[in-house]
Short mmCIF file of N, CA and C in Angstrom, two decimals:
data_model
loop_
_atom_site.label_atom_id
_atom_site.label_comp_id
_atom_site.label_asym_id
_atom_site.label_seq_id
_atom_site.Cartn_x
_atom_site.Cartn_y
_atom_site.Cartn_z
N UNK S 1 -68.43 -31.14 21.80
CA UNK S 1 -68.14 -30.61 20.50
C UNK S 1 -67.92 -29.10 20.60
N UNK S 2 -66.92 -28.74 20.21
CA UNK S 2 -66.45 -27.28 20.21
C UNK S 2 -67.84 -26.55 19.38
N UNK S 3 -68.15 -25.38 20.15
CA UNK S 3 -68.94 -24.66 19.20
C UNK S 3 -68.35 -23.70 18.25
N UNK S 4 -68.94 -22.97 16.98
CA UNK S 4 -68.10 -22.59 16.08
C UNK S 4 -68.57 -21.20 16.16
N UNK S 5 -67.04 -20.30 15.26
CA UNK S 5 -67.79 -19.11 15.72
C UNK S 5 -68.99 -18.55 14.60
N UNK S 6 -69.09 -19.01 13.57
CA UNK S 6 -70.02 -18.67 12.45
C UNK S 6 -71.08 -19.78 12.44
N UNK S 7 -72.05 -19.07 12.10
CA UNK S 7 -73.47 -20.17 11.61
C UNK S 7 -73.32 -20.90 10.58
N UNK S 8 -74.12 -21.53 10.08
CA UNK S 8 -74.03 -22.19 9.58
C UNK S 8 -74.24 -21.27 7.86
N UNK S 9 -75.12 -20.28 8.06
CA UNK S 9 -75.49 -19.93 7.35
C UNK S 9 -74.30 -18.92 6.99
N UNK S 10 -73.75 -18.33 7.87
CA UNK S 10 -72.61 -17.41 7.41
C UNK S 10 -71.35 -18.15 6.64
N UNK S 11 -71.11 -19.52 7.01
CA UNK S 11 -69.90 -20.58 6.47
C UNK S 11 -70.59 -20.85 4.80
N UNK S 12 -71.68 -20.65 4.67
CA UNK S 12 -71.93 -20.74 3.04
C UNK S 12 -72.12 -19.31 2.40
N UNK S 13 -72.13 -17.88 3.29
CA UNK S 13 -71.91 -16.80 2.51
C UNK S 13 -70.99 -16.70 1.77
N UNK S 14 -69.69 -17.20 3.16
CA UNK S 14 -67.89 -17.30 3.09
C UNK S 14 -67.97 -17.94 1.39
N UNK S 15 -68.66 -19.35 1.46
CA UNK S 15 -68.35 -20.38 0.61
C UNK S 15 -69.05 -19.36 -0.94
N UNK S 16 -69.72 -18.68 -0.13
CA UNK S 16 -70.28 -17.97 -1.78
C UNK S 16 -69.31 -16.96 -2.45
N UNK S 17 -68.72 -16.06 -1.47
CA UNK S 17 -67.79 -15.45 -2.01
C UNK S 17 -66.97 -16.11 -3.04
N UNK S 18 -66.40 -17.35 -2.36
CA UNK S 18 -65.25 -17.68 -3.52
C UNK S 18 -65.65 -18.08 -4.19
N UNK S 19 -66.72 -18.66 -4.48
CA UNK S 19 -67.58 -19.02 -6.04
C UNK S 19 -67.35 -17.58 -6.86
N UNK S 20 -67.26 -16.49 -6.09
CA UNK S 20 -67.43 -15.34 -6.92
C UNK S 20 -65.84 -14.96 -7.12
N UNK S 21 -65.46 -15.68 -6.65
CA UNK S 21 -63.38 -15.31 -7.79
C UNK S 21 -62.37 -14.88 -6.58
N UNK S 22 -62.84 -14.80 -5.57
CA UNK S 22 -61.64 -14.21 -4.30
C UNK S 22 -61.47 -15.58 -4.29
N UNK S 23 -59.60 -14.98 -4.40
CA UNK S 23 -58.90 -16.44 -3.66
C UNK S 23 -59.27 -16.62 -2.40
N UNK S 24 -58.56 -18.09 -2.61
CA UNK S 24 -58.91 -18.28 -1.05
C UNK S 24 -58.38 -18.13 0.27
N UNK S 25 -56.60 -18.29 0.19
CA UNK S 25 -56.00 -17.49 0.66
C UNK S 25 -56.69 -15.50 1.76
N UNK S 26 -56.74 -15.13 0.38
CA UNK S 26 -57.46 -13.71 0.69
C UNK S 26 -59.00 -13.63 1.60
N UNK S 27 -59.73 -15.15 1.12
CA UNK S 27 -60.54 -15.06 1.78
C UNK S 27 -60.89 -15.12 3.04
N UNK S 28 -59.67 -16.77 3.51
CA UNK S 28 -59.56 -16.93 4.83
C UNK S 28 -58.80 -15.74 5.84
N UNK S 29 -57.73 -14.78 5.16
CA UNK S 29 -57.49 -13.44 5.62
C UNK S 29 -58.47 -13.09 6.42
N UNK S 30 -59.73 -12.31 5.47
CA UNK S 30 -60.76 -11.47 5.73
C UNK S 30 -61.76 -11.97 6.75
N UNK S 31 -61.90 -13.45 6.47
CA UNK S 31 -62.30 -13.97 7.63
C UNK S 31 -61.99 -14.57 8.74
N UNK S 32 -60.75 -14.76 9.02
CA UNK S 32 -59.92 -15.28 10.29
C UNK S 32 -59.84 -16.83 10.47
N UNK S 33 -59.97 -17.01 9.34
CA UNK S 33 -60.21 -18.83 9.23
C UNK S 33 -58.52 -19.30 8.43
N UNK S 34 -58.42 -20.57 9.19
CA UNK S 34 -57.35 -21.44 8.34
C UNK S 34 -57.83 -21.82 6.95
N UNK S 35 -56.66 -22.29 5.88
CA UNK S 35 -57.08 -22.54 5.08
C UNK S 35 -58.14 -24.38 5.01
N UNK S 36 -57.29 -24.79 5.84
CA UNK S 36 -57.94 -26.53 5.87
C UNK S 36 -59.64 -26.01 6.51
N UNK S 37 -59.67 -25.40 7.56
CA UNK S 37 -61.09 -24.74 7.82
C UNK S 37 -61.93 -24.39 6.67
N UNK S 38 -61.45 -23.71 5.74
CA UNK S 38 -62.18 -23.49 4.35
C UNK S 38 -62.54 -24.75 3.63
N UNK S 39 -61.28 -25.70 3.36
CA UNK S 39 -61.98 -26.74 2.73
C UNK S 39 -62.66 -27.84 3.27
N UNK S 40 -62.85 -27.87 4.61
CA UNK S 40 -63.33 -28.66 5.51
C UNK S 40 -64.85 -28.16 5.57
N UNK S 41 -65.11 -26.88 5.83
CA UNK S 41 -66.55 -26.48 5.26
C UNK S 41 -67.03 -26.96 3.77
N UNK S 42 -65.96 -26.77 2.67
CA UNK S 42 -66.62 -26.68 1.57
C UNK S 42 -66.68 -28.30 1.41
N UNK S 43 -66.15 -29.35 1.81
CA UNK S 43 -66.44 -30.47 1.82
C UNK S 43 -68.12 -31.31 2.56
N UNK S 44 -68.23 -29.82 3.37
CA UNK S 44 -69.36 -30.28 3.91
C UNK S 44 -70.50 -29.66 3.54
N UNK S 45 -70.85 -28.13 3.22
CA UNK S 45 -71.33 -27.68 2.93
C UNK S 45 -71.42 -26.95 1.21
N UNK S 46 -70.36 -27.34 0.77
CA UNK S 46 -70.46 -26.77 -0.62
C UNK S 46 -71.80 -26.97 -1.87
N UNK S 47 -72.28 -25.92 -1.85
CA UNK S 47 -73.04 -26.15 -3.12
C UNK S 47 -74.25 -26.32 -2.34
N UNK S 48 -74.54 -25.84 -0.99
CA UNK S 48 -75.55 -25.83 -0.51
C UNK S 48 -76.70 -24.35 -0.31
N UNK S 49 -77.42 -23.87 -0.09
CA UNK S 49 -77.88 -22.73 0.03
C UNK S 49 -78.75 -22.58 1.54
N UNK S 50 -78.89 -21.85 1.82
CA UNK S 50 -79.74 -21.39 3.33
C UNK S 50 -80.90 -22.16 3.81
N UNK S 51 -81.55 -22.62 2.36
CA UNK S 51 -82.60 -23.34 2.92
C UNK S 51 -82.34 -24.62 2.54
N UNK S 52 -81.10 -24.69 1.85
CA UNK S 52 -81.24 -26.21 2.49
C UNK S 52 -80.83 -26.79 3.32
N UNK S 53 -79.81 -25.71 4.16
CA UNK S 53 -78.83 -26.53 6.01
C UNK S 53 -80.97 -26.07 6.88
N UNK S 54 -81.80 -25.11 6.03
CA UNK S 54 -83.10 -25.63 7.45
C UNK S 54 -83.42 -26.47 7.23
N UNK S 55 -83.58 -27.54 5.73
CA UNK S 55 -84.56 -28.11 5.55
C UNK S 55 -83.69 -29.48 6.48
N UNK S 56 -82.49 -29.63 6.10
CA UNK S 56 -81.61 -30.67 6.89
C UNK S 56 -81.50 -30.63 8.26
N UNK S 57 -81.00 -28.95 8.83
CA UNK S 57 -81.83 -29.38 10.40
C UNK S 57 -83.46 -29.49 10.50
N UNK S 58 -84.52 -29.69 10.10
CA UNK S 58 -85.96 -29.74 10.42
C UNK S 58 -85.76 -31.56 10.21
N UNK S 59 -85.40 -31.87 8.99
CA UNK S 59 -85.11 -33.20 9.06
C UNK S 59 -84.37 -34.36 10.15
N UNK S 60 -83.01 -33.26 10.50
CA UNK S 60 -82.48 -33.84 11.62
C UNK S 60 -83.04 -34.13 13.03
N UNK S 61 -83.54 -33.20 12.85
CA UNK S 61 -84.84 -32.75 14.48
C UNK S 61 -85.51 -33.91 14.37
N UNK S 62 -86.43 -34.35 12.87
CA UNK S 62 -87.43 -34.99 12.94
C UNK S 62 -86.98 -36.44 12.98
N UNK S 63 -85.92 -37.13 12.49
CA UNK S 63 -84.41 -38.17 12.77
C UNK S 63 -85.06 -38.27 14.23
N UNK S 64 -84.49 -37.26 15.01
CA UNK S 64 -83.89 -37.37 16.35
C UNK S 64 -85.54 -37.65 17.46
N UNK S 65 -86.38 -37.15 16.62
CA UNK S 65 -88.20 -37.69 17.55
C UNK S 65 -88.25 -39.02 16.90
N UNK S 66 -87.85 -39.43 15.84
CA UNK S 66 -88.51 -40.80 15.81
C UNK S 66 -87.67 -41.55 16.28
N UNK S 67 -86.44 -41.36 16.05
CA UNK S 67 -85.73 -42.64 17.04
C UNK S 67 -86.30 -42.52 18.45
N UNK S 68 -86.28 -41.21 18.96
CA UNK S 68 -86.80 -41.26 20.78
C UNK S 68 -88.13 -42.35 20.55
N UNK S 69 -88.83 -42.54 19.99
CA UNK S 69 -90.20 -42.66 19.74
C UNK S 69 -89.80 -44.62 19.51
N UNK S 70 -89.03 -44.98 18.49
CA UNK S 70 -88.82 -46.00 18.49
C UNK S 70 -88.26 -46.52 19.40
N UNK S 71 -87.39 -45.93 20.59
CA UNK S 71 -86.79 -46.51 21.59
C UNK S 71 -87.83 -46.60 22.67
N UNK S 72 -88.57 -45.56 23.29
CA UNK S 72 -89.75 -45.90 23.73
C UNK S 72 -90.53 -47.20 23.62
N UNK S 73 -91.01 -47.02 22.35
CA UNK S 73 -91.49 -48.34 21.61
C UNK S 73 -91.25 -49.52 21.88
N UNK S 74 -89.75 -49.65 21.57
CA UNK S 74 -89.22 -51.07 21.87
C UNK S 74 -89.04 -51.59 23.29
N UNK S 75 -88.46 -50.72 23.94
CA UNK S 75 -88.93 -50.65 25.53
C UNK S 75 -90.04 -51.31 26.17
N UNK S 76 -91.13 -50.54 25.16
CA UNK S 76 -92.36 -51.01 26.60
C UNK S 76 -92.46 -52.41 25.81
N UNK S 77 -92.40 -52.89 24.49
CA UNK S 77 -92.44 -54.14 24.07
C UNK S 77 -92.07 -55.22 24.98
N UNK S 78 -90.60 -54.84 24.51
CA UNK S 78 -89.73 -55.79 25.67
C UNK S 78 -90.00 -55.99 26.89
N UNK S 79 -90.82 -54.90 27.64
CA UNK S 79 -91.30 -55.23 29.12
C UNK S 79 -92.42 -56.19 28.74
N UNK S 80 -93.64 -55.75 27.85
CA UNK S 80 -94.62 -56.75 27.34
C UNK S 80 -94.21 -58.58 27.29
N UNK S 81 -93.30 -58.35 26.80
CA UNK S 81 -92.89 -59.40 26.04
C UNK S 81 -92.64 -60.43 27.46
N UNK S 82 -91.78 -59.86 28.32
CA UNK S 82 -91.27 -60.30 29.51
C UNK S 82 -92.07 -61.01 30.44
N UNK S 83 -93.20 -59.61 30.41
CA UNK S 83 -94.43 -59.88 31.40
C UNK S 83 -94.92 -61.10 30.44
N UNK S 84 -95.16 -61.43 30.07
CA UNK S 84 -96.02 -62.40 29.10
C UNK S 84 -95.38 -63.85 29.57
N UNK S 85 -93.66 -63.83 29.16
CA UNK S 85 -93.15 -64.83 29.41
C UNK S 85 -92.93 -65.85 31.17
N UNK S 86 -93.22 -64.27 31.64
CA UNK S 86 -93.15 -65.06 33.51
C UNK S 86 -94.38 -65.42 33.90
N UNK S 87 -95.31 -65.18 32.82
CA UNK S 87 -96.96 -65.17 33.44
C UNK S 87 -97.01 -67.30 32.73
N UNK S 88 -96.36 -67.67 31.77
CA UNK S 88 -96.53 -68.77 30.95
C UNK S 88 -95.37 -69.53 31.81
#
């Protein structure tokens, strides 16, 4: 995945500006962005604020331990399960 050159948090400053009346045109100027780049953020991020892309990555993080955790899980099951069946 290509990395981007703005945070996450700077792509909703951008997005705040034009809430505040700069076209967008002018905006993507000032910031070196295409226009489809603008609405491709604001499709993803619009109407969001700073704390809520942390609270969504802390969430994502916490997504990404429980699946490890459930795959673990099911793992040693399935070995359980196995062992059980060659022992019968």
């Amino acid at each position: 995945m290509k990395k981007t050159r703005f945070t996450e948090t700077q792509i909703v400053s951008i997005l705040k500006e034009a809430d505040k009346g700069i076209a967008v045109n002018e905006l993507c100027r000032k910031h070196g962005i295409s226009d489809s780049t603008y609405y491709n953020w604001k499709s993803k991020y619009g109407g969001m604020e700073a704390s809520d892309l942390r609270r969504i990555k802390e969430l994502e993080q916490e997504l990404s331990q429980m699946k490890r955790m459930y795959s673990d899980l099911a793992l040693e099951n399935r070995a359980l399960k196995d062992l059980i069946e060659k022992k019968l």
